[in-house]
Structure formats: structure tokens, C-alpha cells
């Protein structure tokens, strides 16, 4: 049974990730969600590793950041990895209307199953637009991590309404509880 869950709050430090209205930085939102999720998973009996706990990149350079993250996850012997991100739309969406949650995994196997568990709860618990489970073979944290890994785009920081929600503690709690529920059902934890 999976016992060790690595949480990877995307970006940090010199890399703010997407930036929303009022200068809200994706990196900060990602970390707050991860810090909310960690104690929930611990209450469920999981060991939890965070790839970062502060607003910093895993240097010495930005180029090494992703490799440091995947090395941490693999060296620790994680049974699953969840990368936490928020999304942004660009010039193709001048009204910044794009919103909703999407969850990525490599196609097939246990990773895609984990994505489906997590994504289902995310959409049900938050009421956010369902942008689907998507497969991706290029994302570093999906390709280079040994355990099944997913990457969650928790919402669009470029969308005014969704950005406001992401700044609410109660909304981040919903996101965290949904991800925990997905991980628990994927591992069979709820049948114990
Ligand atoms: Zn990101």
C-alpha cells in the first residue's frame, strides 16, 4: 500500500509562475495549497514530503530546479507524487475568461488512475469547471519521477473570479481535501 506521498508546489523564488490580477503569484498559491494538504494526508496515515516549504527555487540556478525536485521525490522513495500548480491564459484569451481545473498524468497505468481519482474529487468538492484529465508526456515532473505522478492545475490565476477563490483559505481547504480524498481512494485507504 502506498504510504509516502511527495507534494511538489510548483515554482518559487525567482520563478513566480503565472501572475494574476493584483500581482498574485502562482508560486505562493501552490505552496499554500500544499501546506493545507500535508496535515490532511498525515492524519490519514501517510508520510509527506514537500519539495519546498518556502518561497524559493531549488537552485543553484533555475535550470536545476526541476531536476532537484524529481531527485528529491525519487531519493525519498515516494509512492506517489502530486505537483501543484495554477494555470494562466494568454493573449488567445483577451478577456481572461478561461477557468477551471485540469489534471495531468502520463497516459495509462497507475498515474492516470491517480489523476482520475484526484480530479473527480476536485471537480465535485469545488464546483469548478471540469477541464478534464489530460495526458502529457512532456512535463518533467511526470516523466522524471519514479512513482506514479500527477500535475494538478488548480485553477486560473489570470481569471479574476477564480483568482479571488484561490486566495480564500476555505477554497484552498476544499482543494486540499479533494486531493487527499483522491489519493486515499486510489491507495484503497478508505477501505481500511
Ligand atoms: Zn505552474
Tab-separated table of C-alpha atoms and ligand atoms in Angstrom:
chain	number	residue	atom	x	y	z
A	1	UNK	CA	0.000	0.000	0.000
A	2	UNK	CA	1.251	3.474	-0.843
A	3	UNK	CA	2.441	5.244	2.270
A	4	UNK	CA	4.746	8.033	1.118
A	5	UNK	CA	3.316	10.956	-0.816
A	6	UNK	CA	5.517	13.705	-2.242
A	7	UNK	CA	3.904	17.102	-2.745
A	8	UNK	CA	5.566	19.466	-5.177
A	9	UNK	CA	4.415	23.088	-5.020
A	10	UNK	CA	5.394	24.460	-8.421
A	11	UNK	CA	7.754	27.414	-8.955
A	12	UNK	CA	9.053	29.659	-6.136
A	13	UNK	CA	11.796	32.160	-5.502
A	14	UNK	CA	12.946	33.839	-8.690
A	15	UNK	CA	10.264	31.904	-10.596
A	16	UNK	CA	6.833	33.290	-9.625
A	17	UNK	CA	4.955	31.048	-12.078
A	18	UNK	CA	1.806	32.640	-13.501
A	19	UNK	CA	0.914	36.080	-12.178
A	20	UNK	CA	-2.702	37.111	-11.703
A	21	UNK	CA	-4.615	40.310	-11.009
A	22	UNK	CA	-3.018	42.421	-8.309
A	23	UNK	CA	0.272	40.598	-8.730
A	24	UNK	CA	-0.878	37.352	-7.130
A	25	UNK	CA	1.877	34.820	-7.732
A	26	UNK	CA	1.105	31.241	-8.645
A	27	UNK	CA	4.128	30.050	-6.648
A	28	UNK	CA	2.600	31.391	-3.442
A	29	UNK	CA	-0.836	29.871	-4.070
A	30	UNK	CA	0.727	26.492	-4.925
A	31	UNK	CA	2.633	26.434	-1.637
A	32	UNK	CA	-0.411	27.415	0.425
A	33	UNK	CA	-2.402	24.551	-1.121
A	34	UNK	CA	0.418	22.073	-0.453
A	35	UNK	CA	0.739	23.227	3.162
A	36	UNK	CA	-3.015	22.704	3.557
A	37	UNK	CA	-2.859	19.210	2.068
A	38	UNK	CA	0.124	17.950	4.073
A	39	UNK	CA	-1.569	17.646	7.510
A	40	UNK	CA	-4.685	16.097	5.968
A	41	UNK	CA	-2.604	13.318	4.417
A	42	UNK	CA	-0.686	12.894	7.675
A	43	UNK	CA	-3.960	12.414	9.553
A	44	UNK	CA	-4.770	9.674	7.040
A	45	UNK	CA	-1.508	7.934	7.946
A	46	UNK	CA	0.692	8.997	5.041
A	47	UNK	CA	4.238	10.257	5.261
A	48	UNK	CA	4.505	13.507	3.333
A	49	UNK	CA	7.483	15.220	1.693
A	50	UNK	CA	7.297	18.767	0.359
A	51	UNK	CA	9.819	19.633	-2.335
A	52	UNK	CA	9.847	23.168	-0.937
A	53	UNK	CA	8.383	24.750	2.181
A	54	UNK	CA	9.296	28.368	1.464
A	55	UNK	CA	9.279	30.854	-1.378
A	56	UNK	CA	12.457	29.715	-3.094
A	57	UNK	CA	13.680	27.916	-6.152
A	58	UNK	CA	15.677	24.712	-5.726
A	59	UNK	CA	18.880	26.254	-7.052
A	60	UNK	CA	21.650	26.971	-7.577
A	61	UNK	CA	20.085	28.007	-10.878
A	62	UNK	CA	16.556	27.970	-12.210
A	63	UNK	CA	17.654	25.339	-14.714
A	64	UNK	CA	18.412	22.882	-11.910
A	65	UNK	CA	15.106	23.459	-10.129
A	66	UNK	CA	13.066	20.721	-11.767
A	67	UNK	CA	15.879	18.160	-11.593
A	68	UNK	CA	16.337	18.860	-7.884
A	69	UNK	CA	12.623	18.321	-7.357
A	70	UNK	CA	12.457	14.986	-9.186
A	71	UNK	CA	15.673	13.838	-7.455
A	72	UNK	CA	14.141	14.645	-4.051
A	73	UNK	CA	10.996	12.672	-4.852
A	74	UNK	CA	12.973	9.688	-6.133
A	75	UNK	CA	15.653	9.678	-3.402
A	76	UNK	CA	12.954	9.754	-0.722
A	77	UNK	CA	11.266	6.711	-2.262
A	78	UNK	CA	7.861	8.294	-2.745
A	79	UNK	CA	4.938	6.032	-3.623
A	80	UNK	CA	3.131	8.887	-5.379
A	81	UNK	CA	3.867	12.468	-6.366
A	82	UNK	CA	1.461	15.375	-6.772
A	83	UNK	CA	2.742	18.553	-8.417
A	84	UNK	CA	0.548	21.506	-7.515
A	85	UNK	CA	0.168	24.355	-9.989
A	86	UNK	CA	-2.263	27.028	-11.092
A	87	UNK	CA	-2.992	27.910	-14.667
A	88	UNK	CA	-2.824	31.044	-16.794
A	89	UNK	CA	-4.331	32.071	-20.101
A	90	UNK	CA	-2.551	34.381	-22.501
A	91	UNK	CA	-3.278	36.601	-25.468
A	92	UNK	CA	-5.549	33.993	-27.039
A	93	UNK	CA	-7.946	34.746	-24.179
A	94	UNK	CA	-8.007	38.575	-24.012
A	95	UNK	CA	-10.973	38.558	-21.605
A	96	UNK	CA	-9.137	36.136	-19.319
A	97	UNK	CA	-12.318	34.071	-19.184
A	98	UNK	CA	-10.561	30.686	-19.088
A	99	UNK	CA	-11.185	28.930	-15.767
A	100	UNK	CA	-11.445	25.506	-14.197
A	101	UNK	CA	-9.339	22.579	-13.084
A	102	UNK	CA	-7.366	20.107	-15.156
A	103	UNK	CA	-5.205	17.205	-14.024
A	104	UNK	CA	-2.299	15.745	-15.967
A	105	UNK	CA	-0.587	12.366	-15.956
A	106	UNK	CA	1.369	10.168	-18.293
A	107	UNK	CA	-1.080	8.088	-20.326
A	108	UNK	CA	-2.216	4.767	-18.915
A	109	UNK	CA	-1.256	2.901	-15.802
A	110	UNK	CA	-1.399	3.893	-12.174
A	111	UNK	CA	-0.528	7.539	-12.750
A	112	UNK	CA	-3.537	8.160	-14.959
A	113	UNK	CA	-5.707	6.288	-12.448
A	114	UNK	CA	-4.401	8.547	-9.665
A	115	UNK	CA	-5.198	11.570	-11.816
A	116	UNK	CA	-8.770	10.362	-12.331
A	117	UNK	CA	-9.321	9.820	-8.601
A	118	UNK	CA	-7.922	13.224	-7.646
A	119	UNK	CA	-9.612	15.095	-10.480
A	120	UNK	CA	-13.060	13.676	-9.774
A	121	UNK	CA	-12.987	14.845	-6.169
A	122	UNK	CA	-11.534	18.239	-7.147
A	123	UNK	CA	-14.408	18.957	-9.505
A	124	UNK	CA	-17.081	17.643	-7.136
A	125	UNK	CA	-15.772	19.370	-3.997
A	126	UNK	CA	-15.046	22.776	-5.573
A	127	UNK	CA	-17.720	23.116	-8.254
A	128	UNK	CA	-15.019	24.397	-10.601
A	129	UNK	CA	-15.325	23.896	-14.352
A	130	UNK	CA	-14.202	20.393	-15.297
A	131	UNK	CA	-11.406	20.754	-17.845
A	132	UNK	CA	-10.714	17.056	-17.669
A	133	UNK	CA	-7.928	14.605	-17.019
A	134	UNK	CA	-5.293	15.171	-19.674
A	135	UNK	CA	-2.321	13.068	-20.617
A	136	UNK	CA	1.044	14.692	-21.174
A	137	UNK	CA	4.372	13.072	-21.969
A	138	UNK	CA	6.480	16.245	-21.757
A	139	UNK	CA	6.060	17.590	-18.202
A	140	UNK	CA	9.286	16.986	-16.308
A	141	UNK	CA	7.656	16.013	-13.012
A	142	UNK	CA	5.539	13.395	-14.790
A	143	UNK	CA	8.414	11.959	-16.838
A	144	UNK	CA	11.295	12.027	-14.376
A	145	UNK	CA	9.670	10.845	-11.158
A	146	UNK	CA	9.880	7.141	-10.371
A	147	UNK	CA	6.468	6.781	-8.650
A	148	UNK	CA	3.114	7.488	-10.327
A	149	UNK	CA	2.879	11.272	-10.627
A	150	UNK	CA	0.166	13.772	-11.447
A	151	UNK	CA	0.192	17.512	-12.025
A	152	UNK	CA	-2.873	19.460	-10.948
A	153	UNK	CA	-3.746	22.853	-12.394
A	154	UNK	CA	-5.943	24.047	-9.516
A	155	UNK	CA	-7.484	26.974	-11.395
A	156	UNK	CA	-6.579	30.069	-13.416
A	157	UNK	CA	-4.858	32.869	-11.537
A	158	UNK	CA	-5.471	35.019	-14.629
A	159	UNK	CA	-9.251	34.713	-14.195
A	160	UNK	CA	-10.470	37.357	-11.752
A	161	UNK	CA	-13.138	35.173	-10.148
A	162	UNK	CA	-11.036	32.065	-9.825
A	163	UNK	CA	-8.034	34.075	-8.622
A	164	UNK	CA	-10.211	35.511	-5.845
A	165	UNK	CA	-11.311	32.000	-4.864
A	166	UNK	CA	-7.727	30.739	-4.788
A	167	UNK	CA	-6.931	33.482	-2.290
A	168	UNK	CA	-9.669	32.225	0.060
A	169	UNK	CA	-8.485	29.831	2.733
A	170	UNK	CA	-11.775	27.932	2.616
A	171	UNK	CA	-11.379	27.306	-1.118
A	172	UNK	CA	-7.829	26.059	-0.710
A	173	UNK	CA	-9.129	23.736	2.011
A	174	UNK	CA	-11.604	22.274	-0.474
A	175	UNK	CA	-8.793	21.710	-2.967
A	176	UNK	CA	-6.674	20.021	-0.314
A	177	UNK	CA	-9.471	17.784	0.956
A	178	UNK	CA	-10.338	16.780	-2.607
A	179	UNK	CA	-6.752	15.827	-3.410
A	180	UNK	CA	-6.482	13.883	-0.161
A	181	UNK	CA	-9.713	12.035	-0.912
A	182	UNK	CA	-8.441	11.145	-4.373
A	183	UNK	CA	-5.155	9.857	-3.014
A	184	UNK	CA	-6.972	7.861	-0.314
A	185	UNK	CA	-9.355	6.196	-2.733
A	186	UNK	CA	-6.520	5.495	-5.203
A	187	UNK	CA	-4.497	3.755	-2.494
A	188	UNK	CA	-7.502	1.887	-1.093
A	189	UNK	CA	-7.034	3.755	2.174
A	190	UNK	CA	-10.774	4.269	2.603
A	191	UNK	CA	-11.411	0.532	2.639
A	192	UNK	CA	-9.226	0.029	5.696
B	1	LIG	ZN1	2.882	26.370	-12.788
